[in-house]
CSV table of C-alpha atoms in Angstrom, one decimal:
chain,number,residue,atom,x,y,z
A,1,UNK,CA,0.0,0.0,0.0
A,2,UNK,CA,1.6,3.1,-0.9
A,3,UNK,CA,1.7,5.5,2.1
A,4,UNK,CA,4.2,8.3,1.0
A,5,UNK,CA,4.5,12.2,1.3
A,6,UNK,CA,5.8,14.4,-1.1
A,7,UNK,CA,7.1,18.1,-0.8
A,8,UNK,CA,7.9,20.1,-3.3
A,9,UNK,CA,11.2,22.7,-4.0
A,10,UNK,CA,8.7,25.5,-4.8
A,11,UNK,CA,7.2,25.0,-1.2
A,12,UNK,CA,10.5,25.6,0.0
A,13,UNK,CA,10.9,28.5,-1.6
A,14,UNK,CA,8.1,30.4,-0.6
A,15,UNK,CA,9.4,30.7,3.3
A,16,UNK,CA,12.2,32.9,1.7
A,17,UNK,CA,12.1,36.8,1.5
A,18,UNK,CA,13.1,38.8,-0.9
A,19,UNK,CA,16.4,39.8,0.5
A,20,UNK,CA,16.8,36.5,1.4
A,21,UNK,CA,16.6,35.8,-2.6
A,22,UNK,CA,18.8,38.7,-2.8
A,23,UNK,CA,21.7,37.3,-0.8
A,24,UNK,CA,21.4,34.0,-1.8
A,25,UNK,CA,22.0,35.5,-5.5
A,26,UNK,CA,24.7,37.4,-4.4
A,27,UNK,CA,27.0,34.2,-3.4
A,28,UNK,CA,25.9,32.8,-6.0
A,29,UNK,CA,27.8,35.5,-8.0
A,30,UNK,CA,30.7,35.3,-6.1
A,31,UNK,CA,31.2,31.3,-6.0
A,32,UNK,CA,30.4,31.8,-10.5
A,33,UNK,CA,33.3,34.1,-10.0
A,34,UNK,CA,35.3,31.7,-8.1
A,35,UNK,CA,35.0,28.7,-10.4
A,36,UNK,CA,37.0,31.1,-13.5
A,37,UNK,CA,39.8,30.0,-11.2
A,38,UNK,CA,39.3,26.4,-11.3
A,39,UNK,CA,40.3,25.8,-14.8
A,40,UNK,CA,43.4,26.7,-14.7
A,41,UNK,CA,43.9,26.4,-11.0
A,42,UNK,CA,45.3,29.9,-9.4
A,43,UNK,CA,45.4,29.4,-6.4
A,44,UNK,CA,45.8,32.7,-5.0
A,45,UNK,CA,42.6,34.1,-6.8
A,46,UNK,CA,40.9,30.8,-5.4
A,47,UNK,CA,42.1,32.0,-2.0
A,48,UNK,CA,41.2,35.4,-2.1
A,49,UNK,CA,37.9,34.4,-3.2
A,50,UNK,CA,36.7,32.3,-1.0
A,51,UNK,CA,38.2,35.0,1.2
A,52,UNK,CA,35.8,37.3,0.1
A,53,UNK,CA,32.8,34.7,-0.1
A,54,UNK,CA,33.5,34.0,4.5
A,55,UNK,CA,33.1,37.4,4.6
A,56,UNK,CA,29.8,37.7,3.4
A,57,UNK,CA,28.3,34.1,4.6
A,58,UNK,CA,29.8,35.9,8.0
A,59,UNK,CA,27.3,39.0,7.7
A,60,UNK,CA,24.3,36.9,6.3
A,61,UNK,CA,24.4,34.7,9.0
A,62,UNK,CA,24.3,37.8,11.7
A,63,UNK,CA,20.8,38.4,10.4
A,64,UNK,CA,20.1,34.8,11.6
A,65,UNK,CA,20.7,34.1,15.0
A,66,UNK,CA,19.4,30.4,14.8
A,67,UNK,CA,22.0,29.7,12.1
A,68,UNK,CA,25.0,28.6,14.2
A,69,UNK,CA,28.6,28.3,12.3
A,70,UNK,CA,31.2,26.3,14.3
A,71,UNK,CA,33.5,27.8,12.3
A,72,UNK,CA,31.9,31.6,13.0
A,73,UNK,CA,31.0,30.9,16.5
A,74,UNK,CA,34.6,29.9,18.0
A,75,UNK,CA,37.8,31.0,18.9
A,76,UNK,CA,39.9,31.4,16.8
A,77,UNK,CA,42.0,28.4,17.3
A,78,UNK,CA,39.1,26.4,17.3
A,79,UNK,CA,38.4,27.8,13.6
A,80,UNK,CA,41.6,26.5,12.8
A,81,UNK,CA,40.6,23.1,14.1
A,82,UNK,CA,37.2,23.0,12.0
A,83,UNK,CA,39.0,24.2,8.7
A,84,UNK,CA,41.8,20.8,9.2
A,85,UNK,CA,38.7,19.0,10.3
A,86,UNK,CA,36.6,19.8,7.1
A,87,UNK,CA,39.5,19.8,4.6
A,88,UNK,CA,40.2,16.1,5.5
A,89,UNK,CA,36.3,15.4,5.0
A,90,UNK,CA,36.0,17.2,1.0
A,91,UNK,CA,39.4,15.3,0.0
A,92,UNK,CA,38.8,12.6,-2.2
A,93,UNK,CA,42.3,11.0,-1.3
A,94,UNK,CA,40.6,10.5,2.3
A,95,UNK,CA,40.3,6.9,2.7
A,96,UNK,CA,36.8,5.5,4.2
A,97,UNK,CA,37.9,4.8,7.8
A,98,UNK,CA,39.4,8.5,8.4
A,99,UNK,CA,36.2,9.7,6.7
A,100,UNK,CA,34.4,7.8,10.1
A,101,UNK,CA,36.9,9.5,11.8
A,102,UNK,CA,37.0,12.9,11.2
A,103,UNK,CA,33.5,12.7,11.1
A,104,UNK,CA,33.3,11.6,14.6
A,105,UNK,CA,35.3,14.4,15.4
A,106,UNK,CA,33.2,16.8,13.4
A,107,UNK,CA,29.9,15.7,15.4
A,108,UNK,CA,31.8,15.9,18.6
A,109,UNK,CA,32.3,19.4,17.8
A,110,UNK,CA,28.9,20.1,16.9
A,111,UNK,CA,27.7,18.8,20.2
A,112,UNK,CA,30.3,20.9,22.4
A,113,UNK,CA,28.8,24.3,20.3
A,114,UNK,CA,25.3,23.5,20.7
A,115,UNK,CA,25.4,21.8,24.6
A,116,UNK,CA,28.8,22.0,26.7
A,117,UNK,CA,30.1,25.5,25.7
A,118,UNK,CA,28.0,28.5,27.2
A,119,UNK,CA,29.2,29.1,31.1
A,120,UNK,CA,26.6,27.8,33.7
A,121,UNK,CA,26.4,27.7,37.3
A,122,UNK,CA,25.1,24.0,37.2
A,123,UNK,CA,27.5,22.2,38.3
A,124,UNK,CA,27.9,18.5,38.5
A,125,UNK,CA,30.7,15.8,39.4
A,126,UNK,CA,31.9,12.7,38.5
A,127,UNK,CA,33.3,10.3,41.3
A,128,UNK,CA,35.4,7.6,39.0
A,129,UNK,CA,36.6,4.3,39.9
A,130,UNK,CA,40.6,3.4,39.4
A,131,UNK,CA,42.3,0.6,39.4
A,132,UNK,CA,44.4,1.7,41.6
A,133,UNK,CA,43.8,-0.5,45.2
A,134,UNK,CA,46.8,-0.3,47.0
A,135,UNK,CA,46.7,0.6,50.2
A,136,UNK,CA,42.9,1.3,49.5
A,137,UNK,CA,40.6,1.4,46.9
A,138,UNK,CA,41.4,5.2,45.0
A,139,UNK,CA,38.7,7.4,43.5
A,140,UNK,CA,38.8,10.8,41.7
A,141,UNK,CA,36.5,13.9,41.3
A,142,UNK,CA,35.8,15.4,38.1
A,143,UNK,CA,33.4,18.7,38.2
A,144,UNK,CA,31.5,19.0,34.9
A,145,UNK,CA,29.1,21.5,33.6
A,146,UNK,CA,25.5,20.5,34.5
A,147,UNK,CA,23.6,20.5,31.1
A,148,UNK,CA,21.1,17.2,32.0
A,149,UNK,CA,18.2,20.0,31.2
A,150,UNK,CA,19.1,20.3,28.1
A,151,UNK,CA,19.9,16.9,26.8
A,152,UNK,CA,17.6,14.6,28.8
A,153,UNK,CA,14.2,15.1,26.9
A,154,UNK,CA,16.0,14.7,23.7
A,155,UNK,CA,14.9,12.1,20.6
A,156,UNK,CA,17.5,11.1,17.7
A,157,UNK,CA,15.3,11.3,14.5
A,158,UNK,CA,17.0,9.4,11.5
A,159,UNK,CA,16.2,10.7,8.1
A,160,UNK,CA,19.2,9.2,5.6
A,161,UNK,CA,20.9,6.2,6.1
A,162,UNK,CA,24.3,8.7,5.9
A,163,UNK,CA,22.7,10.1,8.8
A,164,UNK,CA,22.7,6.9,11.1
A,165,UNK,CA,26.4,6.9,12.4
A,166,UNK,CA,26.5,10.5,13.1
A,167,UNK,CA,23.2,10.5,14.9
A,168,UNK,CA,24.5,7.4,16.7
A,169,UNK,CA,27.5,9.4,17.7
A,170,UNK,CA,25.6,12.6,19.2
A,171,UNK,CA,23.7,10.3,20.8
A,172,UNK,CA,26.8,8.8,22.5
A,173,UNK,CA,27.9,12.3,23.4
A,174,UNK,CA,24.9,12.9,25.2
A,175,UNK,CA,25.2,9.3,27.1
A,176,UNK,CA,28.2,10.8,27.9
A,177,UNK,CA,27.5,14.2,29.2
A,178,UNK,CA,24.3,13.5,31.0
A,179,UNK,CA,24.9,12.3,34.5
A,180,UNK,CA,22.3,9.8,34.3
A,181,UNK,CA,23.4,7.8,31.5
A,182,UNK,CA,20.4,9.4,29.3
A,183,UNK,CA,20.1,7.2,26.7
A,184,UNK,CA,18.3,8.8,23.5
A,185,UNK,CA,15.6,7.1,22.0
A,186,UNK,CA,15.5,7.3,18.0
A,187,UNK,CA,12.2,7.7,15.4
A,188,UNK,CA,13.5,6.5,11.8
A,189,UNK,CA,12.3,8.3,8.9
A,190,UNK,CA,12.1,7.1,5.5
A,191,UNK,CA,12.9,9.9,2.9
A,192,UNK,CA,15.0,10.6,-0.2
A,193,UNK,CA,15.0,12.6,-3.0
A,194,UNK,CA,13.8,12.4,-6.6
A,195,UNK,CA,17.1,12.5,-8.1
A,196,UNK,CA,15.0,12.9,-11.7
A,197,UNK,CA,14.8,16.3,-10.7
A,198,UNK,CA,17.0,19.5,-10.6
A,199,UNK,CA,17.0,22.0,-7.5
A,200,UNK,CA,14.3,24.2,-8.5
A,201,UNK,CA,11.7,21.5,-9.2
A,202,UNK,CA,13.2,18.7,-6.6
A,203,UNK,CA,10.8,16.7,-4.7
A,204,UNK,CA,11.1,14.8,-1.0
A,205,UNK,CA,9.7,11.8,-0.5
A,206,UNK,CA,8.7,10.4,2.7
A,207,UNK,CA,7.7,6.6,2.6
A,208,UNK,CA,6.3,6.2,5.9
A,209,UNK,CA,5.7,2.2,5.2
A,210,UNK,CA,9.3,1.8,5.7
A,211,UNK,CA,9.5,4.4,8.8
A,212,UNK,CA,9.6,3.2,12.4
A,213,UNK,CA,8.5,5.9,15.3
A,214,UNK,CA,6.1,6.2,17.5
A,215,UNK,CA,4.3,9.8,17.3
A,216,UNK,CA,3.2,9.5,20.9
A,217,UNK,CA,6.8,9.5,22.2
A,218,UNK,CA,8.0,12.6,20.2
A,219,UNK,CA,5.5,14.9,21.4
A,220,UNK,CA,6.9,17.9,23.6
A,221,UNK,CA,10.4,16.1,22.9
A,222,UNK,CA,13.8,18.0,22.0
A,223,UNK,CA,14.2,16.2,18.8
A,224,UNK,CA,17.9,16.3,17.1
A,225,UNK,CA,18.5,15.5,13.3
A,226,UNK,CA,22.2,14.6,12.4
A,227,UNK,CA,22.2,15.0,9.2
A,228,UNK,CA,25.8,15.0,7.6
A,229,UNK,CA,24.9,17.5,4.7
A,230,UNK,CA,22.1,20.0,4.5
A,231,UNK,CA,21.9,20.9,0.5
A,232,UNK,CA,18.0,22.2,0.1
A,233,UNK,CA,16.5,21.5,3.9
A,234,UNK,CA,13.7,19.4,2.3
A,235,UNK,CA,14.1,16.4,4.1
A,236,UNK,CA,14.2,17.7,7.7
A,237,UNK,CA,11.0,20.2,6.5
A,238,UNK,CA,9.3,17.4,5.0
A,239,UNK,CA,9.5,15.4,8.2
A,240,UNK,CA,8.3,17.9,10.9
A,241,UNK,CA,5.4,19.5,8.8
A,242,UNK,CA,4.4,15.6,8.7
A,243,UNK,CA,4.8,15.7,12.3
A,244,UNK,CA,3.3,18.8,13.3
A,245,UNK,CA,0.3,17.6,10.9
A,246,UNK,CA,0.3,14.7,12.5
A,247,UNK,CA,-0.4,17.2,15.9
A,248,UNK,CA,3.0,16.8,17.2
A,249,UNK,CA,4.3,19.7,18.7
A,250,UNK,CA,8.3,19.2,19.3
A,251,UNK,CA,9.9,21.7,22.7
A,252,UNK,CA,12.5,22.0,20.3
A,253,UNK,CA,14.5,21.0,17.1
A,254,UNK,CA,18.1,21.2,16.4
A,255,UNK,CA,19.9,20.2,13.2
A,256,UNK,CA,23.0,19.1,12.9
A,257,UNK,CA,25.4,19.0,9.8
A,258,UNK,CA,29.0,18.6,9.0
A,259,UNK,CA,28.4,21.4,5.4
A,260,UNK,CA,25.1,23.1,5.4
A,261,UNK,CA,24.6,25.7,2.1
A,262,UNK,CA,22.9,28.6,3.2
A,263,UNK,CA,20.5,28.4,1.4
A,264,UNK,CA,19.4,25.2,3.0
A,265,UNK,CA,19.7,26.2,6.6
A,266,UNK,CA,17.7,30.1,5.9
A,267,UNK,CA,15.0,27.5,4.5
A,268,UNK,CA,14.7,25.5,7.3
A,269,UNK,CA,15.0,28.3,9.8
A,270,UNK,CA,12.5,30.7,7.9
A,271,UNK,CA,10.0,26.8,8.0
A,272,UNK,CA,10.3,25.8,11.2
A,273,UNK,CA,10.2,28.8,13.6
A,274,UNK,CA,11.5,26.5,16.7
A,275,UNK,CA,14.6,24.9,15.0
A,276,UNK,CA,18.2,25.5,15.3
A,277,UNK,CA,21.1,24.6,12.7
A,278,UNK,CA,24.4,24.0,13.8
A,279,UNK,CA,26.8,23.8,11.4
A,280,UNK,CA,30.5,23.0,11.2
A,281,UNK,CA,30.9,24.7,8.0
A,282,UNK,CA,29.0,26.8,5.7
A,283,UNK,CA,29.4,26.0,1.8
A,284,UNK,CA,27.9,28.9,-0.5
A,285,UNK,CA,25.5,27.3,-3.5
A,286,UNK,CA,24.4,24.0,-4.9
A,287,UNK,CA,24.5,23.0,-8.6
A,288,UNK,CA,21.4,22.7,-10.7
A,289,UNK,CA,20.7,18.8,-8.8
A,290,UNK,CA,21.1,19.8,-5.8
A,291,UNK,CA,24.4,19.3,-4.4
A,292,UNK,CA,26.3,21.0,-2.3
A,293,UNK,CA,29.4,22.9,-4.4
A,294,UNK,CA,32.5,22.6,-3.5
A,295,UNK,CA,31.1,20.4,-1.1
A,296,UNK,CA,32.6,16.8,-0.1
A,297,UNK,CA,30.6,14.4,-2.6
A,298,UNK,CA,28.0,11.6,-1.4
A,299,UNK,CA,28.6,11.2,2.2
A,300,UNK,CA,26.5,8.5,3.1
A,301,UNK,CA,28.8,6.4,0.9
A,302,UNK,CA,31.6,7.8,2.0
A,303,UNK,CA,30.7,6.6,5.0
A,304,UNK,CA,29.1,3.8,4.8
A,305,UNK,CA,30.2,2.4,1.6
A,306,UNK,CA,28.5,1.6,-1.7
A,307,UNK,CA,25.2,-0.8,-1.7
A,308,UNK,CA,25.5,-3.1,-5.0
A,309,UNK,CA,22.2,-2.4,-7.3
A,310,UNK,CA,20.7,-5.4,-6.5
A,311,UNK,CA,21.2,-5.7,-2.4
A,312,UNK,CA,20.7,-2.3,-1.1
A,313,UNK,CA,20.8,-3.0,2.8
A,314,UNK,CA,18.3,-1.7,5.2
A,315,UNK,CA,18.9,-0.8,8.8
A,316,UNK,CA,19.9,-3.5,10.3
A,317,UNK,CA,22.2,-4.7,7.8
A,318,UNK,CA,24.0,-1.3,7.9
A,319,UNK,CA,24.6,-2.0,11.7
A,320,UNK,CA,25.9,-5.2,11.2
A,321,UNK,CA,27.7,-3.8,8.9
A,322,UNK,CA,29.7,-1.1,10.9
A,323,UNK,CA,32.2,-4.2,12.2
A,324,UNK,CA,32.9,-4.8,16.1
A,325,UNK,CA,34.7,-1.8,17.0
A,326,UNK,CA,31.7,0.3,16.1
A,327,UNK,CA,29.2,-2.3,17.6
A,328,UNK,CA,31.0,-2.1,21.1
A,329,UNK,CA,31.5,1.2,21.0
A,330,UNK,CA,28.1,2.5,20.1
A,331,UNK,CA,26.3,-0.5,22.0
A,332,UNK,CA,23.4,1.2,23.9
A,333,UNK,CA,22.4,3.1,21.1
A,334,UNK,CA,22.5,0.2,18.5
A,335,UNK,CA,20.4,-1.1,21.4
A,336,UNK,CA,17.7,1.8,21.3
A,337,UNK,CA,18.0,1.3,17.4
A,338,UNK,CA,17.2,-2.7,17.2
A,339,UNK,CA,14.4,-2.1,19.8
A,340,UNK,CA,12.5,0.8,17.4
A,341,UNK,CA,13.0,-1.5,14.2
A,342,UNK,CA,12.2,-5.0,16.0
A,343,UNK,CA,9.7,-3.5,18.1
């Protein structure tokens, strides 16, 4: 029984103002500009260009304060940490297990932005175990920032199969930093795109035959989306007007990418008045199908490899297939992901 939803690119566009049209147009001149330097590379004009093209995704995003930028939010050394971070991730000489890697690294960032940075006068402590019993049993005491208010009503939604290690890796980080041992439940989704169709006439599809989630357990919730790139924004709109159709009304919604285009995040910020992006970098335009330019190419594959044609693996056989270190590591929340599939 078919049992899909569909959204459309020009519903997209139509949460966009006019000088949101009219920035959006100017990167797009500036990144035309940069490409006359591709082919033959000069590499200073490429520099001063891109140069030129932080500058102004820098003064765009100050008109958005729900747009966060890792690498316009931070320090300065932690810019520099984000650029290495997301130069390893684009190169296409970066072999499959540092793309896990870096990714890891690039969500744990993400998390620290959105949950562990701000100062607080919650404090909490850690009393830890050592293995160190001579001539008693030792302990140590750890103080941590308090931030269980924040991460213990949260619900990792899936969207893309690209998206399952990262969410399974915020979801970690929040194991981590509550001091309960919070461990997230997760609501799949179902959707892709019609890649028949360019960026201005793209459509999302939602098959909710093959989506597992109860609606009952996401209401009032703090949902998070880990989504490693954010091209258009359609998938993560497409999924909470469902839900908000569906009467669900989320406390919050944060998205989390590795590249966002602007263009993708303004969307989904102008759609969905309660949702945050955090990025750790911003790439300026997509090509006429969609993708994210200069971008860092498929990433689900990248990280998760290549199905053949004719044994594309669901779920389950993407777990199995992320190999024991990821299965021990990741345990609870392959757990909480069995459990919503199985039932």
């Amino acid at each position: 029984m078919e049992n899909k939803i569909i959204l459309k690119a020009e519903d997209l566009d139509g949460y966009l103002t006019d000088e949101d049209m009219s920035d959006l147009k100017r990167l797009d001149g500036l990144f035309t500009d940069t490409m006359k330097s591709f082919d033959p590379m000069d590499k200073q004009k490429i520099i001063e260009s891109y140069d030129r093209m932080g500058h102004a995704m820098q003064e765009i995003c100050r008109k958005h304060p729900r747009i966060k930028v890792y690498s316009f939010e931070t320090e300065r050394i932690a810019q520099a940490e984000a650029s290495r971070v997301i130069s390893k991730l684009r190169d296409e000489n970066t072999s499959h297990h540092e793309f896990m890697y870096y990714s890891q690294r690039a969500y744990e960032m993400l998390f620290r932005m959105a949950y562990a940075n701000e100062e607080t006068d919650r404090k909490g402590h850690i009393v830890v175990k050592t293995p160190v019993t001579y001539p008693v049993q030792n302990y140590a005491v750890h103080k941590i920032p308090d931030i269980d208010y924040k991460i213990e009503n949260t619900v990792m939604c899936v969207m893309l199969r690209g998206a399952l290690l990262p969410s399974m890796i915020v979801s970690k980080e929040i194991e981590e930093f509550s001091s309960h041992k919070y461990i997230t439940p997760f609501a799949l989704f179902k959707i892709s795109r019609n890649d028949s169709k360019n960026e201005n006439n793209m459509e999302y599809i939602l098959d909710l035959n093959k989506s597992f989630f109860n609606l009952k357990s996401l209401e009032g919730k703090d949902l998070i989306f880990a989504d490693p790139m954010n091209a258009t924004g359609g998938s993560l709109v497409t999924v909470v007007k469902y839900l908000q159709k569906q009467g669900i009304k989320p406390k919050s919604i944060a998205f989390f990418n590795t590249i966002s285009t602007m263009k993708g995040s303004i969307r989904v910020t102008r759609a969905l008045e309660n949702c945050t992006c955090y990025t750790l970098w911003m790439d300026p335009v997509m090509n006429e199908k969609a993708y994210i330019m200069p971008g860092l190419g498929d990433a689900g594959d990248r990280l998760n490899g290549c199905d053949t044609k004719d044994h594309p693996r669901n779920i389950m056989q993407l777990l199995a297939d992320y190999g024991h270190n990821i299965t021990s590591l990741y345990r609870s929340q392959m757990f909480e992901i069995e459990r919503t599939v199985l039932g």
